[in-house]
Coordinates of C-alpha atoms and ligand atoms in Angstrom, one line a residue:
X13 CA 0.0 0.0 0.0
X14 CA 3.4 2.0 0.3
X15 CA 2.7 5.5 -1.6
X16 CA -0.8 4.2 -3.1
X17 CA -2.3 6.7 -5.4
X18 CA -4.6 7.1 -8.3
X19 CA -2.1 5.9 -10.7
X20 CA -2.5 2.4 -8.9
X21 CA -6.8 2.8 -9.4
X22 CA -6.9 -1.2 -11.5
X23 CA -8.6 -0.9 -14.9
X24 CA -12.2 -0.5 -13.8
X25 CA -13.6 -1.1 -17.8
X26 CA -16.8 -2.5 -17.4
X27 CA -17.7 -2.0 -13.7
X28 CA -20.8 0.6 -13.2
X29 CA -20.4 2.6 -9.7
X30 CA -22.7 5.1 -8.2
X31 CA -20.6 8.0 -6.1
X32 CA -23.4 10.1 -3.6
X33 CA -22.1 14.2 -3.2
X34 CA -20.1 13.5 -6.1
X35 CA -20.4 17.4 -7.5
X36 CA -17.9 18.2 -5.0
X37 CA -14.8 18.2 -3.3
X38 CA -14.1 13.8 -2.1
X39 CA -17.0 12.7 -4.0
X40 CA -16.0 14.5 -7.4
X41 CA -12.3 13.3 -7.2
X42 CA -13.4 9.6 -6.5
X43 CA -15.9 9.6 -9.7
X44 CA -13.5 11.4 -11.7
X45 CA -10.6 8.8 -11.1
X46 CA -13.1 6.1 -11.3
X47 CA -14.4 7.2 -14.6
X48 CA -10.6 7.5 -15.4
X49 CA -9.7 4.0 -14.8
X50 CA -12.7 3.4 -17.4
X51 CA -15.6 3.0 -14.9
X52 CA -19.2 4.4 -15.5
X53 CA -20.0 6.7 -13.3
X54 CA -23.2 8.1 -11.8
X55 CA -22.8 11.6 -9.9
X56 CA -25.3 11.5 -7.5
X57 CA -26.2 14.7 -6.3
X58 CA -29.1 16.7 -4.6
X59 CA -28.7 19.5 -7.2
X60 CA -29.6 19.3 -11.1
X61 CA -27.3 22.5 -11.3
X62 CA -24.2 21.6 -9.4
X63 CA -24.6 18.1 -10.5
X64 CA -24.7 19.2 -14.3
X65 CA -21.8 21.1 -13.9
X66 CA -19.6 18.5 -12.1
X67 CA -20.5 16.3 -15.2
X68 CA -19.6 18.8 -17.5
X69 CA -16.5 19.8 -15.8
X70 CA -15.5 15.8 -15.2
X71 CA -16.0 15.4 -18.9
X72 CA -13.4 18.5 -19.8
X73 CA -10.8 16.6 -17.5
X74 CA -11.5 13.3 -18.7
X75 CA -12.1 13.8 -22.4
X76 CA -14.5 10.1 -23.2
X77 CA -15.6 9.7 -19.6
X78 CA -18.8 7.9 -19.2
X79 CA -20.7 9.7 -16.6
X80 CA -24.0 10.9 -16.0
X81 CA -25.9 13.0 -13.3
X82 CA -28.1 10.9 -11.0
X83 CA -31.3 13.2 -8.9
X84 CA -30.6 12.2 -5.1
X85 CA -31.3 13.7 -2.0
X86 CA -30.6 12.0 1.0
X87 CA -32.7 14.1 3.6
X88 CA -36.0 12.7 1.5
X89 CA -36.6 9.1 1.8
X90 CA -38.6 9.4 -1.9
X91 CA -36.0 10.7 -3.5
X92 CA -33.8 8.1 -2.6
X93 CA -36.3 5.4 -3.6
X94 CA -36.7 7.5 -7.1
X95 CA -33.5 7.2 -7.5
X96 CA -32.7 3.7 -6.4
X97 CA -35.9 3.1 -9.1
X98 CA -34.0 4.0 -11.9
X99 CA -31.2 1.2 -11.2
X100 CA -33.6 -1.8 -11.2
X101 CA -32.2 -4.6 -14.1
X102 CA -28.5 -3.7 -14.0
X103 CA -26.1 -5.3 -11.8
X104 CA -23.7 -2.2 -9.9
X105 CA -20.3 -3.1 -9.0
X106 CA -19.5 -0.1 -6.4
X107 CA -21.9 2.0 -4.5
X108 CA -19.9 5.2 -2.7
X109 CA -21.5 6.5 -0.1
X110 CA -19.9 9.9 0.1
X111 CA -22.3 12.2 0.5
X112 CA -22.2 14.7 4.0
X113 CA -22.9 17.5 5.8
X114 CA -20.8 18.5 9.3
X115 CA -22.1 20.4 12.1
X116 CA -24.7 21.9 11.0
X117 CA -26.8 23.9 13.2
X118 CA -30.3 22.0 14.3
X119 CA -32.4 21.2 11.6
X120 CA -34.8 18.1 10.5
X121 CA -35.0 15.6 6.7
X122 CA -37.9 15.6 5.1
X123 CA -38.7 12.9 6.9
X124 CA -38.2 14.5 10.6
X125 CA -35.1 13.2 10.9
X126 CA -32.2 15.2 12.7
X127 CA -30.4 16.3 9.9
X128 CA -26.4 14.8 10.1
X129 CA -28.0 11.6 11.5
X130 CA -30.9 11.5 8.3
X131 CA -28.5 12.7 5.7
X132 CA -25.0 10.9 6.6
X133 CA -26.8 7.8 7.7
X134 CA -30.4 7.2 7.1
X135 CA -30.1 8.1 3.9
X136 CA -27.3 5.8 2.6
X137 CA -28.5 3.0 4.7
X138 CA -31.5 3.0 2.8
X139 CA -30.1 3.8 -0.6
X140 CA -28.0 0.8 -0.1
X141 CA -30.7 -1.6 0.9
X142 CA -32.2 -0.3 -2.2
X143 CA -29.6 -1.0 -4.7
X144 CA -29.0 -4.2 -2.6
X145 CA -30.2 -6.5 -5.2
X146 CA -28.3 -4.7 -8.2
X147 CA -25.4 -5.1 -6.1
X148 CA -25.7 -8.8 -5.2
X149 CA -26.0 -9.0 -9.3
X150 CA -22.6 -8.0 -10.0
X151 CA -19.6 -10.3 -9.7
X152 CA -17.1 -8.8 -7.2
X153 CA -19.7 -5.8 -5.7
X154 CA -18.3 -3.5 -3.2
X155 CA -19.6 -0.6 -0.9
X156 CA -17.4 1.6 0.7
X157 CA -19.1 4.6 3.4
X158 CA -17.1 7.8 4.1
X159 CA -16.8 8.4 7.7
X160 CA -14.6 10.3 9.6
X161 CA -11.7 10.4 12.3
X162 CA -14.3 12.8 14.3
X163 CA -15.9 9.8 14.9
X164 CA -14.0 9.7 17.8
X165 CA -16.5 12.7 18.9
X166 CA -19.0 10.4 20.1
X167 CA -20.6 6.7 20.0
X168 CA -24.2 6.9 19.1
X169 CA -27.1 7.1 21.6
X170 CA -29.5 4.5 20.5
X171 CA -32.1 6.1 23.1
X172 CA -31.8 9.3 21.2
X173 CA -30.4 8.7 17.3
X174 CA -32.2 12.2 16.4
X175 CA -30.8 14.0 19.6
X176 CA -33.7 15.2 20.5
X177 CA -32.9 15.6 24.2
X178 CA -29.9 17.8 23.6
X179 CA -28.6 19.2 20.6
X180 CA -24.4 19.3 20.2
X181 CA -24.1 19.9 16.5
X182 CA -20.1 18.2 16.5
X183 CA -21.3 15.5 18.8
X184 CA -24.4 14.8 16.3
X185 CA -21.4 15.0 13.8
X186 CA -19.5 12.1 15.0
X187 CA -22.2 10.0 15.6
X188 CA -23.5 10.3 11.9
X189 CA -19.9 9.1 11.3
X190 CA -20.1 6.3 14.4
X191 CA -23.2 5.3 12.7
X192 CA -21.2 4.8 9.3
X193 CA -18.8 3.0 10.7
X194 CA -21.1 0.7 12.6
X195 CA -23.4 0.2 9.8
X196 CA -20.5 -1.5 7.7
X197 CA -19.4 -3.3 10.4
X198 CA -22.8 -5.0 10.4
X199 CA -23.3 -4.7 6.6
X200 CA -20.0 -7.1 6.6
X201 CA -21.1 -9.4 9.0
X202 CA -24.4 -10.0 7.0
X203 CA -22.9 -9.5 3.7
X204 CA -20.0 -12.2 4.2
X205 CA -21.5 -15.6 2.6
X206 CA -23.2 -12.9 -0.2
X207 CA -19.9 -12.0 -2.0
X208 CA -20.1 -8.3 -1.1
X209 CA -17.0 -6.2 0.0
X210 CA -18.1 -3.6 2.7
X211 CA -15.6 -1.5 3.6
X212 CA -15.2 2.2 5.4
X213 CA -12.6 5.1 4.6
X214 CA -12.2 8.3 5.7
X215 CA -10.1 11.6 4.3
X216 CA -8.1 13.0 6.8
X217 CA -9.0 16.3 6.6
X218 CA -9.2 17.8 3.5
X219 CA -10.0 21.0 1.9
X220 CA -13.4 21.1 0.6
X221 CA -16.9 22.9 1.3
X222 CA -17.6 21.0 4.3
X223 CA -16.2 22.6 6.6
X224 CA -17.6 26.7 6.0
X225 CA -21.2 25.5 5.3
X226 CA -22.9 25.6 8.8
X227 CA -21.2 29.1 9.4
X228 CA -22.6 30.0 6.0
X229 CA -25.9 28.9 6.7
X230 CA -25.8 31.0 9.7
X231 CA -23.9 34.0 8.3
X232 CA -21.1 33.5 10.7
X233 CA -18.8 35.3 8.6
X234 CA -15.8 34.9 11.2
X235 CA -16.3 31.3 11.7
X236 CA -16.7 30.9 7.7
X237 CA -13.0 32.8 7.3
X238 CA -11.6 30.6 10.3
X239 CA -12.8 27.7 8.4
X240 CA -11.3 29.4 5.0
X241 CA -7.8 30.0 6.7
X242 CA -7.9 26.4 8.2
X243 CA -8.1 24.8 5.1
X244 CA -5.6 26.7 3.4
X245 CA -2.9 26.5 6.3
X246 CA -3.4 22.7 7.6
X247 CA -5.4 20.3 5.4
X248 CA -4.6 18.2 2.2
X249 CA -6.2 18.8 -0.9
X250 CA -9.1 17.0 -1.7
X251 CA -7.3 15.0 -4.1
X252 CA -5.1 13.6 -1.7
X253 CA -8.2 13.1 0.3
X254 CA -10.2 10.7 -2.3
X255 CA -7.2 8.2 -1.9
X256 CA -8.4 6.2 0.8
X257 CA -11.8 5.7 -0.7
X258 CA -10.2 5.1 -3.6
X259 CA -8.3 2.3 -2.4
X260 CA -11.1 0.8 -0.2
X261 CA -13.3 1.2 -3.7
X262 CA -10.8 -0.5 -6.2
X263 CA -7.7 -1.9 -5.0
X264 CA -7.6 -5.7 -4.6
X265 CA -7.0 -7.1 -1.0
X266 CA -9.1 -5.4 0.5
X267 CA -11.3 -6.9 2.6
X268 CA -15.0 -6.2 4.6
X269 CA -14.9 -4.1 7.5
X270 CA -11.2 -2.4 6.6
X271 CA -11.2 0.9 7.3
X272 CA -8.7 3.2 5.7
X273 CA -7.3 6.8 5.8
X274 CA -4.2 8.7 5.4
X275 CA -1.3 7.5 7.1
X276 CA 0.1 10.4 8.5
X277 CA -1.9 10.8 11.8
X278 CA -5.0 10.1 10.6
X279 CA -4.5 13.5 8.6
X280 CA -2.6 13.3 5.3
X281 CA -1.1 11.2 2.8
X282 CA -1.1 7.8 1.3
X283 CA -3.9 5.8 2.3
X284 CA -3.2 3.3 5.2
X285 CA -5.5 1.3 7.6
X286 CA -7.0 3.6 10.1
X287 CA -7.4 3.2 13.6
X288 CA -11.2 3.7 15.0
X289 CA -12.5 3.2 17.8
X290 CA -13.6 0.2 19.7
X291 CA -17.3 1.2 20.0
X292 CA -17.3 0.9 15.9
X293 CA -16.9 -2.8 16.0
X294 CA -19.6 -3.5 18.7
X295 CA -21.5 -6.4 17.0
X296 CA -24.8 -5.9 19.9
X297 CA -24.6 -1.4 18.8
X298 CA -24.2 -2.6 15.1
X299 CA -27.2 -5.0 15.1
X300 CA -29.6 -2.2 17.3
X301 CA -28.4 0.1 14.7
X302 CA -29.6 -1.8 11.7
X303 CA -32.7 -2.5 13.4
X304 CA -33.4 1.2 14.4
X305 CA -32.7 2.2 10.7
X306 CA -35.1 -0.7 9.1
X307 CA -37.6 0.7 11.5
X308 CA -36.8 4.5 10.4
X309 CA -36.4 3.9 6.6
X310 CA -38.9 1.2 6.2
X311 CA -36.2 -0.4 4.5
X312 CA -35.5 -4.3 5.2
X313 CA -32.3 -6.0 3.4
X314 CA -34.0 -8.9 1.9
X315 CA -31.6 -11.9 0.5
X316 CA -28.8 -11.5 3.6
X317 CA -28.4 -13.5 6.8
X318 CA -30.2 -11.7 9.6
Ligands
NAP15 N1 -13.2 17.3 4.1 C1 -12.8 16.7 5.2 O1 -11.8 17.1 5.8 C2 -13.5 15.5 5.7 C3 -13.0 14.9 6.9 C4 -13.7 13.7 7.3 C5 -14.8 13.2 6.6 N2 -15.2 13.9 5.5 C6 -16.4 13.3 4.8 O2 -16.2 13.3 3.5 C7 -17.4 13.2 2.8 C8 -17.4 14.2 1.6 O3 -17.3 15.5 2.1 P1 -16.4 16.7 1.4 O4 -15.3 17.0 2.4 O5 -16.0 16.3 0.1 O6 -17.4 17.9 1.5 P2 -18.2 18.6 0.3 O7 -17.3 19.1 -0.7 O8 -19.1 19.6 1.1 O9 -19.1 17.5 -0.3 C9 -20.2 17.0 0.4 C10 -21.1 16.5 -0.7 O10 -22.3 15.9 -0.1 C11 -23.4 16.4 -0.7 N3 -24.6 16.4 0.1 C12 -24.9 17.1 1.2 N4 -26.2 16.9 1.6 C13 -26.7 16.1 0.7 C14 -28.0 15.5 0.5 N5 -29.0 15.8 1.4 N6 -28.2 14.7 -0.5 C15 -27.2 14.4 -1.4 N7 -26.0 15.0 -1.3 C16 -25.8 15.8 -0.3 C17 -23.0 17.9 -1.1 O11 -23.9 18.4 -2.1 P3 -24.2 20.0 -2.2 O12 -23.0 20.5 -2.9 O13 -25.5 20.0 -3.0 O14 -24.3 20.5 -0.8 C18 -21.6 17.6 -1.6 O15 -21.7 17.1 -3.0 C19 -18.5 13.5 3.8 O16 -19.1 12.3 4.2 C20 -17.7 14.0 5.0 O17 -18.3 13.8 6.2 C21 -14.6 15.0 5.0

């Protein structure tokens, strides 16, 4: 894994892979350098506009890229069925679940949910479980969920996934990414006799719009220029920061339940295996985890061990 990098990406020709948040910052560099490696790519993104324009902008970098923009929103469980309705026939090798938003101030999905927990989590467990059966079509299928090192922030509170008793928008933050973490773990554990590769990465931190958008949402214009300086001064760019998702998504060896992220520090550089912590591999929090988000989503995983 010494020095991995896109260059190392094995010819994906032939394999079809969705990427969620892909008009942006991770999510754009991972469908570019998957459409690179001759992949078809679906961008799938909230916005028609900024989807559009990540497609046309992937195509001026990739001259013969096959990509197209996919309509998903993960705060609205019928968007995500919509979209999971257009896959139905075709087998899909890699499903990316990218997508995020971080520390947000308090706000609620469509579907009442609190709005880290019903966007980072809800809403890819559900796509997923969707595109389950597409998946379990293809001949080597993979998943691979972006968390984060923040997960470290906080386990989840299975009492109170929406905290709705109190409100800590960083602590809601890292258990969205607790809850990605544990949601492969038990994807894995069901998935194993199924021939599906689950695995979790994370990118360090990188320079993208994550970080500014609940100060913008607020008009915290000092917290937004904090954010601004911090990227500039201490993170990687997001190129460097698609690597380990990159890996987890394409390079052989790797196997369910690996998580991986830079090497340096959990910060920057080549992707490595990633430490997390121990409450991510809890098999009794995974399992009351899957069954909370069935009984959210209304979405079952049919044809995998219980
Ligand atoms: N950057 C870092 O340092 C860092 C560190 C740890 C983990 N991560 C994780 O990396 C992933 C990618 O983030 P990024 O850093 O690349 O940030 P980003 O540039 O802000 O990308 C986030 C993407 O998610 C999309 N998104 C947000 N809400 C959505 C929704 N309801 N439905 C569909 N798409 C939605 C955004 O779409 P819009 O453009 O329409 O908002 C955007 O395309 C996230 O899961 C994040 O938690 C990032």
């Amino acid at each position: 894994m010494s020095g991995w990098n896109a260059s190392d990406i094995p010819d994906q020709s032939g394999r079809g892979a969705v990427v969620t948040g892909a008009n942006s910052g991770i999510g754009y560099v991972t469908a570019r350098e998957l459409a690179r490696a001759g992949a078809r790519v679906v961008l799938a993104c909230r916005s028609a506009e900024r989807g559009g324009a990540a497609v046309d902008r992937l195509r001026a970098e990739v001259p013969g890229a096959d990509v197209e923009f996919g309509a998903l929103d993960l705060g609205d469980l019928g968007s995500v069925r919509e979209f999971a309705g257009t896959w139905t026939g075709r087998p899909l090798d890699l499903l990316v679940n990218n997508a995020g938003v971080m520390a947000l101030p308090y706000g609620r999905t469509a579907d009442g949910f609190e709005t880290q927990f019903g966007v980072n989590h809800l809403g890819h467990f559900a796509l997923t479980g969707l595109l389950l059966p597409s998946l379990l079509d293809a001949a080597a299928p993979r998943v691979v969920s972006v968390s984060s090192g923040l997960h470290a922030l906080a386990n989840i509170d299975i009492d109170d996934l929406n905290s709705e008793k109190q409100y800590r928008r960083w602590v809601a933050y890292g258990r969205s990414k607790t809850a990605n973490l544990l949601f492969v773990h038990e994807l894995a554990r069901r998935a194993a006799d199924a021939g599906l590769v689950a695995a979790a990465a994370h990118p360090g931190y990188a320079a993208t719009s994550l970080q500014a958008r609940g100060a913008q949402m607020e008009g915290r214009k000092g917290a937004e220029r904090f954010y601004e300086v911090g990227n500039r001064v201490f993170a990687q760019p997001a190129e460097t920061g698609a690597l380990p998702t990159l890996h987890a998504a394409t390079a052989p060896g790797v196997r369910s339940d690996d998580f991986y992220g830079p090497r340096v520090m959990m910060w920057r550089g080549a992707p490595a295996r990633s430490w997390r912590a121990s409450w991510t591999v809890n098999d009794v929090a995974g399992e009351r985890l899957w069954a909370a988000s069935e009984r959210l989503t209304g979405v079952t995983y049919e044809g995998l061990k219980g």
